[in-house]
């Protein structure tokens, strides 16, 4: 059995390699208030005199109902439309997955939670729920979502009864081809699978047919079997044994399983993955109208060189156009990327120029929150500006960026030796007894003022984090 920390490490590695895909089963949507497969079919089972709690072959159950209706599946179509068309509240798990840099999603669910969460995170999502959509791609998409069993808005073509599965290779075989390709080239995290999900055997059969002896490794998180209230010990032992056998079957097809005792642990795992992944991105906050005791050229060279060294360590940089600092961050990043023949894109550098008109200024706080949300580490340099009376004052924008970074749980690296508000921020972090930050920032103290020494001390801290 795989340990949680091992899984987190593996997932972060796959994300870093742009190689992680998500496969979402029905359980991922249950937290939003959608029914699972048994409850979806409960009333239909009652209609034909069956007890859904005694049934494990839910695909056949749905087929039996259709048969009893003379081959008419209109009630099933209506059920799918009514149950999954509601705009339920997006779960925290969906929000985390949408924030992560993952570009491939597969699901057997009919609801719209995945695409809604991706869109709300600002991503362009290309949705494929029928074969006619597969050859057509949305320009500049950030993610692709394969709804291999259809969508609630097109319930007449949803896959649910046995007829649908038997004809899948004829009616929707292109999805199998696409899934097979992703299973061979990407690493999947399976979430929300359960024994009552009628799609499990189908999914596993696709995996088995895709692999040879050199099968890639995939991952699955399952809830541990817990004893139910008033459940007989023999029944619990039976369910426990069945889970063990199911996990063994997953391992046979290259899927390593992590067991959790509570669904909240899944959220904790995803949050830890996000936190670890964000630690690879650094937000640089800075502003300078007055460069004393340094010259402007010295500061610009320092910031440019620091940025180049940060990229050399393998970090990604996020910055705005902070007065006197942001331009040097950008020039340093561009210089490094050009010299190393790397693309100037958001894999290395995320830029957020602040709009300067009155309407744009009202959006600055939201802009800062979005910008800082990419990062797990925040560096603060200098921090002064000219006020309306022409006086040099501390940068209130940097204070806000510090507060947002702290709220987000970022590692805070205020460089006290650069003075201005960065000195105050260093003292704030140093004096904060409730600060749970484990990074020693004494090497960034106000007493350390030599720019070359400051740069080396920052890089030493970043090497330690990495």
Coordinates of C-alpha atoms in Angstrom, one line a residue:
X1 CA 0.0 0.0 0.0
X2 CA 1.4 3.4 -0.9
X3 CA 1.9 6.0 1.8
X4 CA 0.2 9.4 1.6
X5 CA 3.5 11.3 1.6
X6 CA 4.9 9.1 -1.2
X7 CA 1.8 9.8 -3.2
X8 CA 2.1 13.5 -2.7
X9 CA 5.7 13.5 -3.8
X10 CA 4.8 11.4 -6.9
X11 CA 1.9 13.7 -7.9
X12 CA 4.1 16.8 -7.5
X13 CA 6.7 15.3 -9.7
X14 CA 4.2 14.4 -12.4
X15 CA 2.7 17.9 -12.3
X16 CA 6.1 19.4 -12.6
X17 CA 6.6 17.3 -15.7
X18 CA 3.2 18.3 -17.1
X19 CA 2.3 14.7 -17.0
X20 CA -0.6 14.3 -14.5
X21 CA -4.2 13.6 -15.6
X22 CA -7.3 13.2 -13.4
X23 CA -10.0 10.5 -13.7
X24 CA -13.0 11.5 -11.7
X25 CA -15.6 8.9 -10.7
X26 CA -19.1 9.5 -9.1
X27 CA -17.7 9.9 -5.6
X28 CA -16.0 13.2 -6.5
X29 CA -19.4 14.8 -7.1
X30 CA -21.2 13.3 -4.1
X31 CA -19.6 16.0 -1.9
X32 CA -21.5 18.6 -3.9
X33 CA -24.8 17.0 -3.2
X34 CA -25.2 14.8 -6.3
X35 CA -26.4 11.3 -5.9
X36 CA -24.2 8.2 -6.3
X37 CA -25.2 5.5 -8.7
X38 CA -27.3 3.4 -6.3
X39 CA -29.3 6.4 -5.2
X40 CA -29.7 7.5 -8.8
X41 CA -31.3 4.2 -9.7
X42 CA -33.2 3.6 -6.4
X43 CA -36.6 4.6 -7.6
X44 CA -36.2 2.8 -11.0
X45 CA -35.3 -0.4 -9.1
X46 CA -38.4 0.0 -6.9
X47 CA -40.6 0.3 -10.1
X48 CA -39.4 -3.1 -11.3
X49 CA -39.5 -4.8 -7.9
X50 CA -35.8 -4.9 -7.0
X51 CA -33.9 -3.7 -4.0
X52 CA -31.0 -1.5 -5.2
X53 CA -29.1 -2.1 -2.0
X54 CA -28.9 -5.8 -2.9
X55 CA -27.7 -5.1 -6.4
X56 CA -24.1 -4.7 -7.6
X57 CA -24.6 -4.9 -11.3
X58 CA -26.2 -1.5 -11.7
X59 CA -25.7 -1.5 -15.5
X60 CA -28.0 -4.5 -15.8
X61 CA -30.5 -3.0 -13.4
X62 CA -30.8 0.0 -15.6
X63 CA -31.2 -2.3 -18.6
X64 CA -33.9 -4.3 -16.8
X65 CA -35.9 -1.1 -16.3
X66 CA -35.6 -0.2 -20.0
X67 CA -36.7 -3.7 -21.0
X68 CA -39.7 -3.5 -18.7
X69 CA -40.6 -0.2 -20.5
X70 CA -40.6 -1.9 -23.9
X71 CA -37.1 -0.6 -24.7
X72 CA -38.1 3.0 -23.9
X73 CA -35.4 4.7 -21.8
X74 CA -37.1 8.1 -21.6
X75 CA -37.4 7.8 -17.8
X76 CA -33.7 7.2 -17.5
X77 CA -32.9 10.2 -19.7
X78 CA -35.2 12.4 -17.7
X79 CA -33.6 11.2 -14.5
X80 CA -30.1 12.1 -15.7
X81 CA -31.2 15.5 -16.9
X82 CA -33.1 16.3 -13.6
X83 CA -30.5 14.9 -11.2
X84 CA -27.3 16.4 -12.8
X85 CA -28.4 19.7 -14.4
X86 CA -28.5 21.6 -11.1
X87 CA -25.7 24.1 -10.4
X88 CA -24.5 22.6 -7.1
X89 CA -21.8 24.3 -5.1
X90 CA -18.4 23.4 -6.3
X91 CA -16.5 21.3 -3.8
X92 CA -13.1 22.3 -2.4
X93 CA -11.6 19.3 -4.1
X94 CA -12.8 20.5 -7.5
X95 CA -11.4 24.0 -6.7
X96 CA -8.0 22.7 -5.8
X97 CA -7.8 20.5 -8.9
X98 CA -8.8 23.4 -11.1
X99 CA -6.1 25.6 -9.6
X100 CA -3.4 23.0 -10.3
X101 CA -1.6 23.1 -13.6
X102 CA -3.3 20.0 -14.9
X103 CA -4.5 20.0 -18.5
X104 CA -6.2 16.6 -18.9
X105 CA -9.4 15.4 -17.2
X106 CA -11.5 12.3 -17.7
X107 CA -14.8 11.6 -16.1
X108 CA -17.7 9.2 -16.3
X109 CA -19.9 11.8 -14.5
X110 CA -22.7 13.7 -16.2
X111 CA -22.6 16.8 -14.1
X112 CA -20.7 20.1 -14.9
X113 CA -18.6 20.5 -11.7
X114 CA -15.2 20.0 -13.4
X115 CA -15.8 22.4 -16.2
X116 CA -17.4 25.0 -14.0
X117 CA -14.5 24.9 -11.5
X118 CA -11.9 25.2 -14.4
X119 CA -13.8 28.1 -15.9
X120 CA -14.1 29.9 -12.5
X121 CA -10.3 29.5 -12.0
X122 CA -9.9 31.5 -15.3
X123 CA -9.1 28.6 -17.6
X124 CA -10.3 27.9 -21.1
X125 CA -11.7 24.3 -21.1
X126 CA -12.4 22.2 -24.1
X127 CA -15.2 19.8 -23.3
X128 CA -15.7 16.5 -25.2
X129 CA -18.9 14.6 -24.5
X130 CA -19.7 13.2 -27.9
X131 CA -17.5 11.8 -30.7
X132 CA -18.2 14.8 -33.0
X133 CA -16.4 17.1 -30.7
X134 CA -13.2 15.0 -30.6
X135 CA -11.6 16.3 -33.8
X136 CA -12.3 19.9 -33.0
X137 CA -10.1 21.8 -30.5
X138 CA -10.8 25.2 -28.9
X139 CA -8.0 27.6 -29.6
X140 CA -5.6 28.4 -26.7
X141 CA -7.3 25.9 -24.4
X142 CA -5.9 25.4 -20.9
X143 CA -7.5 22.1 -20.2
X144 CA -9.4 19.3 -22.0
X145 CA -12.2 17.4 -20.4
X146 CA -13.4 14.1 -21.7
X147 CA -16.9 13.2 -20.5
X148 CA -16.7 9.6 -21.8
X149 CA -20.2 8.6 -20.8
X150 CA -21.9 11.8 -21.9
X151 CA -23.3 15.0 -20.4
X152 CA -26.6 15.7 -18.6
X153 CA -27.5 18.2 -21.3
X154 CA -27.5 15.4 -23.9
X155 CA -29.1 12.7 -21.8
X156 CA -30.5 10.7 -24.8
X157 CA -26.9 9.8 -25.6
X158 CA -25.6 9.2 -22.1
X159 CA -24.0 5.8 -21.4
X160 CA -25.8 4.0 -18.6
X161 CA -27.7 0.8 -19.7
X162 CA -26.1 -2.4 -20.8
X163 CA -27.0 -1.7 -24.5
X164 CA -24.8 1.4 -24.2
X165 CA -21.8 -0.5 -23.0
X166 CA -22.2 -3.3 -25.6
X167 CA -22.3 -0.7 -28.4
X168 CA -19.7 1.6 -26.9
X169 CA -17.0 0.5 -29.4
X170 CA -19.3 1.3 -32.3
X171 CA -20.9 4.5 -31.0
X172 CA -18.1 6.1 -28.9
X173 CA -15.0 4.0 -29.7
X174 CA -13.0 7.1 -30.4
X175 CA -13.1 7.9 -26.7
X176 CA -11.5 4.5 -26.0
X177 CA -8.8 5.4 -28.5
X178 CA -8.1 8.7 -26.8
X179 CA -8.2 7.2 -23.3
X180 CA -5.8 4.5 -24.3
X181 CA -3.4 7.1 -25.6
X182 CA -3.5 9.1 -22.4
X183 CA -3.2 6.0 -20.2
X184 CA 0.0 5.1 -22.0
X185 CA 1.5 8.6 -22.0
X186 CA 0.3 10.2 -18.8
X187 CA 0.0 9.3 -15.2
X188 CA -3.5 9.3 -13.8
X189 CA -4.9 10.0 -10.4
X190 CA -8.2 8.2 -9.9
X191 CA -10.6 9.9 -7.5
X192 CA -14.2 9.1 -6.5
X193 CA -14.3 5.4 -7.5
X194 CA -16.5 3.1 -5.5
X195 CA -17.6 -0.5 -5.6
X196 CA -21.1 0.6 -6.6
X197 CA -19.9 2.7 -9.5
X198 CA -21.1 0.8 -12.6
X199 CA -18.1 2.1 -14.7
X200 CA -15.2 0.5 -12.7
X201 CA -15.1 -2.8 -14.6
X202 CA -15.3 -0.9 -17.9
X203 CA -12.5 1.5 -17.0
X204 CA -10.3 -1.4 -15.7
X205 CA -10.9 -3.4 -18.9
X206 CA -9.7 -0.4 -20.9
X207 CA -6.6 -0.2 -18.8
X208 CA -5.9 -3.9 -19.1
X209 CA -6.2 -3.8 -22.9
X210 CA -3.8 -0.9 -23.1
X211 CA -0.9 -2.3 -21.2
X212 CA 1.9 -4.6 -21.8
X213 CA 4.6 -5.8 -19.4
X214 CA 6.0 -2.2 -19.3
X215 CA 2.9 -0.6 -17.9
X216 CA 3.1 2.9 -16.5
X217 CA 2.2 3.7 -12.9
X218 CA -1.1 5.3 -12.0
X219 CA -2.6 6.3 -8.6
X220 CA -5.9 5.9 -6.8
X221 CA -7.2 7.3 -3.5
X222 CA -9.9 5.1 -1.8
X223 CA -11.8 5.4 1.4
X224 CA -11.0 2.6 3.8
X225 CA -13.8 0.2 4.6
X226 CA -15.3 1.2 8.0
X227 CA -17.8 -0.8 10.0
X228 CA -21.3 0.5 9.6
X229 CA -23.7 1.1 12.5
X230 CA -25.4 -2.1 13.6
X231 CA -23.4 -4.0 10.9
X232 CA -22.7 -7.7 11.6
X233 CA -19.0 -8.5 12.0
X234 CA -19.2 -11.1 9.2
X235 CA -20.7 -8.6 6.8
X236 CA -18.0 -6.1 7.6
X237 CA -15.2 -8.7 7.2
X238 CA -16.7 -9.6 3.8
X239 CA -16.7 -6.0 2.6
X240 CA -13.2 -5.5 4.0
X241 CA -11.9 -8.6 2.1
X242 CA -13.6 -7.5 -1.1
X243 CA -11.8 -4.1 -0.9
X244 CA -8.5 -5.9 -0.4
X245 CA -9.1 -8.0 -3.5
X246 CA -10.2 -4.9 -5.4
X247 CA -7.0 -3.1 -4.4
X248 CA -5.0 -6.1 -5.6
X249 CA -6.8 -6.0 -8.9
X250 CA -5.9 -2.3 -9.3
X251 CA -2.3 -3.1 -8.6
X252 CA -2.4 -5.8 -11.3
X253 CA -3.1 -3.1 -13.9
X254 CA -0.5 -0.6 -12.5
X255 CA -2.6 1.4 -10.1
X256 CA -1.2 2.0 -6.7
X257 CA -3.7 2.8 -4.0
X258 CA -3.7 5.0 -0.9
X259 CA -6.3 4.4 1.7
X260 CA -7.8 7.2 3.7
X261 CA -10.1 6.8 6.7
X262 CA -12.1 10.0 6.0
X263 CA -12.9 11.8 2.7
X264 CA -11.4 15.0 4.3
X265 CA -8.0 13.3 4.0
X266 CA -8.4 13.5 0.2
X267 CA -8.8 17.3 0.5
X268 CA -5.7 17.4 2.7
X269 CA -3.7 15.4 0.2
X270 CA -4.7 17.7 -2.6
X271 CA -3.9 20.8 -0.5
X272 CA -0.5 19.4 0.3
X273 CA 0.1 18.7 -3.4
X274 CA -0.9 22.3 -4.2
X275 CA 1.3 23.7 -1.5
X276 CA 4.3 21.6 -2.6
X277 CA 3.7 22.5 -6.3
X278 CA 3.4 26.2 -5.5
X279 CA 6.7 26.1 -3.7
X280 CA 8.3 25.9 -7.1
X281 CA 7.0 29.4 -8.0
X282 CA 8.3 32.6 -6.4
X283 CA 6.5 35.9 -6.2
X284 CA 8.8 38.9 -6.2
X285 CA 7.4 42.0 -4.6
X286 CA 9.2 45.3 -4.8
X287 CA 9.0 49.0 -5.4
X288 CA 11.7 51.7 -5.3
X289 CA 11.5 55.4 -6.0
X290 CA 14.5 56.1 -3.7
X291 CA 17.4 53.6 -4.1
X292 CA 19.6 55.0 -1.2
X293 CA 22.1 54.0 0.0
X294 CA 22.6 52.2 -3.4
X295 CA 22.6 53.7 -6.9
X296 CA 19.8 52.9 -9.2
X297 CA 22.1 50.9 -11.4
X298 CA 23.4 48.8 -8.5
X299 CA 19.8 47.9 -7.5
X300 CA 18.8 47.1 -11.1
X301 CA 21.8 44.8 -11.6
X302 CA 21.1 43.1 -8.2
X303 CA 17.5 42.4 -9.0
X304 CA 18.2 41.2 -12.6
X305 CA 21.0 38.9 -11.4
X306 CA 18.9 37.5 -8.5
X307 CA 16.1 36.7 -10.9
X308 CA 18.4 34.9 -13.3
X309 CA 19.8 32.8 -10.5
X310 CA 16.3 32.0 -9.3
X311 CA 15.4 30.7 -12.7
X312 CA 18.6 28.8 -12.9
X313 CA 17.6 26.9 -9.7
X314 CA 14.5 25.7 -11.6
X315 CA 11.9 28.1 -10.0
X316 CA 9.2 30.0 -11.9
X317 CA 8.9 33.7 -11.2
X318 CA 5.7 35.8 -10.8
X319 CA 5.8 39.5 -10.7
X320 CA 3.9 42.7 -11.4
X321 CA 5.5 45.9 -12.7
X322 CA 6.5 47.3 -9.3
X323 CA 8.1 50.7 -9.4
X324 CA 11.8 50.4 -10.2
X325 CA 11.9 46.7 -9.4
X326 CA 9.5 44.9 -11.6
X327 CA 11.2 46.0 -14.8
X328 CA 14.5 44.6 -13.6
X329 CA 12.9 41.3 -12.7
X330 CA 11.5 41.1 -16.2
X331 CA 14.7 42.0 -17.9
X332 CA 16.7 39.5 -15.9
X333 CA 14.2 36.8 -16.6
X334 CA 14.1 37.5 -20.4
X335 CA 17.9 37.7 -20.5
X336 CA 18.2 34.3 -18.9
X337 CA 15.5 32.6 -21.0
X338 CA 17.0 34.0 -24.3
X339 CA 20.5 33.0 -23.4
X340 CA 19.4 29.5 -22.6
X341 CA 17.1 29.3 -25.6
X342 CA 14.0 28.7 -23.4
X343 CA 10.5 29.9 -24.3
X344 CA 9.4 33.2 -22.8
X345 CA 6.1 31.8 -21.4
X346 CA 4.3 31.2 -18.2
X347 CA 6.2 28.0 -17.5
X348 CA 9.0 30.3 -16.4
X349 CA 7.7 33.9 -16.0
X350 CA 4.2 35.1 -15.1
X351 CA 3.7 38.8 -15.6
X352 CA 0.8 40.9 -14.4
X353 CA 1.0 44.6 -15.5
X354 CA -1.2 46.7 -13.3
X355 CA -3.8 48.8 -15.1
X356 CA -3.2 52.5 -14.3
X357 CA -6.6 54.1 -15.1
X358 CA -9.2 54.7 -12.3
X359 CA -11.3 51.7 -13.1
X360 CA -8.1 49.5 -13.2
X361 CA -6.9 50.8 -9.8
X362 CA -10.1 49.5 -8.2
X363 CA -9.1 46.0 -9.3
X364 CA -5.6 46.1 -7.9
X365 CA -6.4 44.0 -4.8
X366 CA -8.1 41.3 -6.8
X367 CA -5.2 41.5 -9.3
X368 CA -2.7 41.0 -6.4
X369 CA -4.7 38.0 -5.1
X370 CA -4.7 36.3 -8.5
X371 CA -1.0 37.0 -9.0
X372 CA 0.1 35.7 -5.6
X373 CA -2.1 32.6 -5.9
X374 CA 0.4 31.1 -8.3
X375 CA 3.2 31.2 -5.8
X376 CA 4.3 29.4 -2.6
X377 CA 7.2 31.7 -1.8
X378 CA 7.2 35.5 -1.6
X379 CA 10.3 37.7 -1.7
X380 CA 10.0 41.4 -0.6
X381 CA 12.6 43.9 -1.8
X382 CA 12.9 47.6 -0.9
X383 CA 9.4 49.1 -0.8
X384 CA 9.0 52.9 -1.1
X385 CA 7.2 55.4 -3.3
X386 CA 6.4 59.1 -3.6
X387 CA 3.1 60.2 -2.0
X388 CA 0.8 63.0 -3.3
X389 CA 2.9 65.6 -1.4
X390 CA 6.2 64.4 -3.0
X391 CA 7.5 62.7 0.1
X392 CA 9.2 59.2 0.1
X393 CA 6.9 56.8 2.0
X394 CA 6.6 53.1 2.5
X395 CA 4.8 51.2 -0.3
X396 CA 1.3 50.3 0.9
X397 CA 0.9 48.0 -2.1
X398 CA 3.8 45.8 -0.9
X399 CA 2.1 45.7 2.5
X400 CA -1.0 44.4 0.9
X401 CA 1.0 41.8 -1.1
X402 CA 2.7 40.7 2.2
X403 CA -0.7 40.3 3.9
X404 CA -2.1 38.3 1.0
X405 CA 1.0 36.1 0.9
X406 CA 0.7 35.5 4.6
X407 CA -3.0 34.6 4.3
X408 CA -2.2 32.2 1.5
X409 CA 0.4 30.4 3.7
X410 CA 3.4 31.4 1.5
X411 CA 6.9 31.1 2.7
X412 CA 7.8 34.8 3.5
X413 CA 11.2 36.2 2.7
X414 CA 11.3 39.9 3.4
X415 CA 14.8 41.2 2.8
X416 CA 15.3 43.6 5.7
X417 CA 18.7 44.8 4.4
X418 CA 17.1 46.5 1.4
X419 CA 15.3 48.9 3.8
X420 CA 12.0 50.7 3.5
X421 CA 8.9 48.6 4.1
X422 CA 10.9 45.4 3.6
X423 CA 12.8 46.2 6.9
X424 CA 9.4 46.5 8.7
X425 CA 8.2 43.2 7.1
X426 CA 11.3 41.4 8.2
X427 CA 10.8 42.6 11.8
X428 CA 7.1 41.6 11.6
X429 CA 8.0 38.0 10.6
X430 CA 10.9 37.8 13.0
X431 CA 8.8 39.0 16.0
X432 CA 5.7 37.0 15.2
X433 CA 5.5 34.3 17.8
X434 CA 2.5 32.8 16.1
X435 CA 4.3 32.5 12.8
X436 CA 4.7 28.8 11.9
X437 CA 7.2 29.4 9.2
X438 CA 10.2 27.1 9.5
X439 CA 12.6 29.1 7.3
X440 CA 15.3 31.0 9.2
X441 CA 15.4 34.5 7.8
X442 CA 18.2 35.8 10.0
X443 CA 20.5 36.0 7.0
X444 CA 18.1 38.5 5.5
X445 CA 18.2 40.8 8.6
X446 CA 18.4 44.6 8.2
X447 CA 22.1 44.5 9.3
X448 CA 23.0 42.6 6.1
X449 CA 23.2 45.3 3.5
X450 CA 25.8 44.2 0.9
X451 CA 23.7 43.4 -2.2
X452 CA 26.0 40.5 -3.3
X453 CA 25.7 38.9 0.2
X454 CA 22.0 39.4 0.2
X455 CA 21.6 37.7 -3.2
X456 CA 23.7 34.7 -2.0
X457 CA 21.8 34.4 1.2
X458 CA 18.4 34.4 -0.7
X459 CA 19.7 31.7 -3.0
X460 CA 21.0 29.6 -0.1
X461 CA 17.5 29.7 1.4
X462 CA 15.9 28.8 -1.9
X463 CA 18.3 25.9 -2.4
X464 CA 17.3 24.6 1.0
X465 CA 13.6 24.8 0.2
X466 CA 14.1 23.1 -3.1

